[in-house]
PDB file of C-alpha atoms in Angstrom:
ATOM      1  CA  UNK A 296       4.197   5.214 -24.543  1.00  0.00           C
ATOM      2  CA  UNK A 297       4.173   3.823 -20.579  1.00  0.00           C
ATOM      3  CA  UNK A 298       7.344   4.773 -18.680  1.00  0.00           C
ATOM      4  CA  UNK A 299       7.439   0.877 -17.036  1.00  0.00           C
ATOM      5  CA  UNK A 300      10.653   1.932 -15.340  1.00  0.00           C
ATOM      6  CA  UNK A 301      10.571   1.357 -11.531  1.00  0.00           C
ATOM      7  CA  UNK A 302      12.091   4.032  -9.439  1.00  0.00           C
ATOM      8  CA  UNK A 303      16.048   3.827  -9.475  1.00  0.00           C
ATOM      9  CA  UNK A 304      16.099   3.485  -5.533  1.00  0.00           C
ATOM     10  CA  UNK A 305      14.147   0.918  -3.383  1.00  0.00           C
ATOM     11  CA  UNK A 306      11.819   3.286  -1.619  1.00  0.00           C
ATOM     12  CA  UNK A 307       9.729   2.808   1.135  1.00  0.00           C
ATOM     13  CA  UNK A 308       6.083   3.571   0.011  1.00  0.00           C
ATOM     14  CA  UNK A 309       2.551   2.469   1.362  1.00  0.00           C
ATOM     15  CA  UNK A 310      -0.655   2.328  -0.134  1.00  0.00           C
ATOM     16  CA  UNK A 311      -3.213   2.772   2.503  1.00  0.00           C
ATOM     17  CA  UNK A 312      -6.413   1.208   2.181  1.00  0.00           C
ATOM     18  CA  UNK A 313      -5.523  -1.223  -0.675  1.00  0.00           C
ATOM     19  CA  UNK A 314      -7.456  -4.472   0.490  1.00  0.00           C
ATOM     20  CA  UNK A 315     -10.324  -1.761  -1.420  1.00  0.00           C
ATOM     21  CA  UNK A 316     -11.464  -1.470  -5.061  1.00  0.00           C
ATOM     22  CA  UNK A 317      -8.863   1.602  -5.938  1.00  0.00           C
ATOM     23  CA  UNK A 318      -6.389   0.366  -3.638  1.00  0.00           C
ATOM     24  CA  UNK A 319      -6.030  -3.189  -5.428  1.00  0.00           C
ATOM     25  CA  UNK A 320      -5.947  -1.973  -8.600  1.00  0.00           C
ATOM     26  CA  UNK A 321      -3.071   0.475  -7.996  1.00  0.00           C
ATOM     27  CA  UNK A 322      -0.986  -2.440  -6.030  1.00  0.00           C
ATOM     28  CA  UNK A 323      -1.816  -4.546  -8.856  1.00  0.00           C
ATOM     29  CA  UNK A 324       0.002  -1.977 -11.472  1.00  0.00           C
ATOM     30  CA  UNK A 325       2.780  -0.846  -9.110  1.00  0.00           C
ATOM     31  CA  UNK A 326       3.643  -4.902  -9.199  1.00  0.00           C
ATOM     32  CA  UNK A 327       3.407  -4.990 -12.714  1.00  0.00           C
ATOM     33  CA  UNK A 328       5.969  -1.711 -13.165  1.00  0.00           C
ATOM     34  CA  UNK A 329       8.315  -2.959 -10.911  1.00  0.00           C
ATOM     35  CA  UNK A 330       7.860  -1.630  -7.593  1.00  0.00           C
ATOM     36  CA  UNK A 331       6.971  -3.321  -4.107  1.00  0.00           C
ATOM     37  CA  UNK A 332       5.009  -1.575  -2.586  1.00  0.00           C
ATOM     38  CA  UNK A 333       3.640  -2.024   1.468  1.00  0.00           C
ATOM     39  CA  UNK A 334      -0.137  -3.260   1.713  1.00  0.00           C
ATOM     40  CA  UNK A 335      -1.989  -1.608   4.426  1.00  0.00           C
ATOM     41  CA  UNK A 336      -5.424  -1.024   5.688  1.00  0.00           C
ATOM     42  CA  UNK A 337      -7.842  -1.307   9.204  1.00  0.00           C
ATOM     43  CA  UNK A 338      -7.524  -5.093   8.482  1.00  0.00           C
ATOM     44  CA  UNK A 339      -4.309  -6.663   8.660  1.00  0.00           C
ATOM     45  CA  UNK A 340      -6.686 -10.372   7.354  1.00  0.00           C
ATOM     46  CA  UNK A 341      -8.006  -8.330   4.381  1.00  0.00           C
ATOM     47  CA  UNK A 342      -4.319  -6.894   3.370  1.00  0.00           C
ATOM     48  CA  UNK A 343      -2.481 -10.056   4.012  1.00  0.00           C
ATOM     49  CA  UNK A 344      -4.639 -11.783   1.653  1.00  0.00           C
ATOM     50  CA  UNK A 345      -3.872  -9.646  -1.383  1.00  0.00           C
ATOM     51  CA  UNK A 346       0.170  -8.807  -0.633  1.00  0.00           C
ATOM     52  CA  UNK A 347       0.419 -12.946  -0.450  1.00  0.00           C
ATOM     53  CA  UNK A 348      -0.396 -13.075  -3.595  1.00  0.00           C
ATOM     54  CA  UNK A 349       1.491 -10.173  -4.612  1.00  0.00           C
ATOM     55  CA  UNK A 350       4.510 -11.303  -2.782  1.00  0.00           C
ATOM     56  CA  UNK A 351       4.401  -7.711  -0.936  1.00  0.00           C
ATOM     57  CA  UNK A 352       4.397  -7.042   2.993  1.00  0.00           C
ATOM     58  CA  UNK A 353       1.204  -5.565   5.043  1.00  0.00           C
ATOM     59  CA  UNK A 354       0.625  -3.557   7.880  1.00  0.00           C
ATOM     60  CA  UNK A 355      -2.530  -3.129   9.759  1.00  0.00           C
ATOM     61  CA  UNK A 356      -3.342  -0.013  11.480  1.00  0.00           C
ATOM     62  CA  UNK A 357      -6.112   2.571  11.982  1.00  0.00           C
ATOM     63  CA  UNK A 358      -5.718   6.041  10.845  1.00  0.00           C
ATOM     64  CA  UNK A 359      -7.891   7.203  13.498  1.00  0.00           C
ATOM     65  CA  UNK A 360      -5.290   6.131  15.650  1.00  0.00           C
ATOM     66  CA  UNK A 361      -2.578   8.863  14.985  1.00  0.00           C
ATOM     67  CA  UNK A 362       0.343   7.598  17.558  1.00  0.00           C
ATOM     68  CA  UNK A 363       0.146   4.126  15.599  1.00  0.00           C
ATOM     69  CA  UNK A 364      -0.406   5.818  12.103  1.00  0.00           C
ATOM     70  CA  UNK A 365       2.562   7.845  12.751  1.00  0.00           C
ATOM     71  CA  UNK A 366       4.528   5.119  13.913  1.00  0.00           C
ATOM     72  CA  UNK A 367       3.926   2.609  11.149  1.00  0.00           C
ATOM     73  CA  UNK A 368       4.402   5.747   8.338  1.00  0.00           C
ATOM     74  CA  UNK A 369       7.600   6.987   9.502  1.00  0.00           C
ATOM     75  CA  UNK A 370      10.253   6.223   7.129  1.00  0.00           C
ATOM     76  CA  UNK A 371       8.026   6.292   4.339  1.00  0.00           C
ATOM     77  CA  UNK A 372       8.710   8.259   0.894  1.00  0.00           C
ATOM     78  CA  UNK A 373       5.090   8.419   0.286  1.00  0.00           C
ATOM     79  CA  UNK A 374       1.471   6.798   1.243  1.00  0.00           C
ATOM     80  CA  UNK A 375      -0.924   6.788  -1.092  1.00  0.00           C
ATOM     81  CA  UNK A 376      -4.337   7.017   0.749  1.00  0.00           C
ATOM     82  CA  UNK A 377      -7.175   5.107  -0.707  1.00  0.00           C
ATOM     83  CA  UNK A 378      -9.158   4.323   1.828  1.00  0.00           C
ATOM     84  CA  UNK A 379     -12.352   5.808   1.928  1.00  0.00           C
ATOM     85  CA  UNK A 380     -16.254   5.562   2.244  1.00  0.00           C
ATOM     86  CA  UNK A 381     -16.933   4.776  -1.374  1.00  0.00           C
ATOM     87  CA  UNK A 382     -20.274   3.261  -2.636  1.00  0.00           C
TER      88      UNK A 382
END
């Protein structure tokens, strides 16, 4: 049996790297379960797209850039990384 609860407090959580195969999919179930997730990736044009029509927010940043990855992942409960060279 799924646990469909979403978490008892409104966290602030970000999946990284979610405009990506992976990524969508697990923005696509946290929606579905009740949670509201941030959208972000290297592309704030490919991340908009999909939170729009998940009614989520996006962020665009580089995570080579570790000043501005820091700063946009403070406060955060969690980031799920799913960015990655897959093919």
């Amino acid at each position: 049996m799924k646990d469909n609860t979403p978490a008892s407090s409104p966290e602030r959580w970000i999946i990284y790297g979610a405009n990506g195969y992976t990524g969508e999919l697990i923005a696509r179930e946290a929606v579905k379960r009740g949670h509201h997730p941030i959208l972000a990736g290297r592309s704030l044009e490919k991340v908009q797209s999909l939170a729009a029509e998940l009614g989520l927010q996006s962020l665009a940043f580089s995570l080579e850039d570790k000043s501005s990855a820091v700063q946009h992942i403070s406060g955060s409960s969690l980031v799920l990384n799913c960015a990655g060279p897959f093919s």
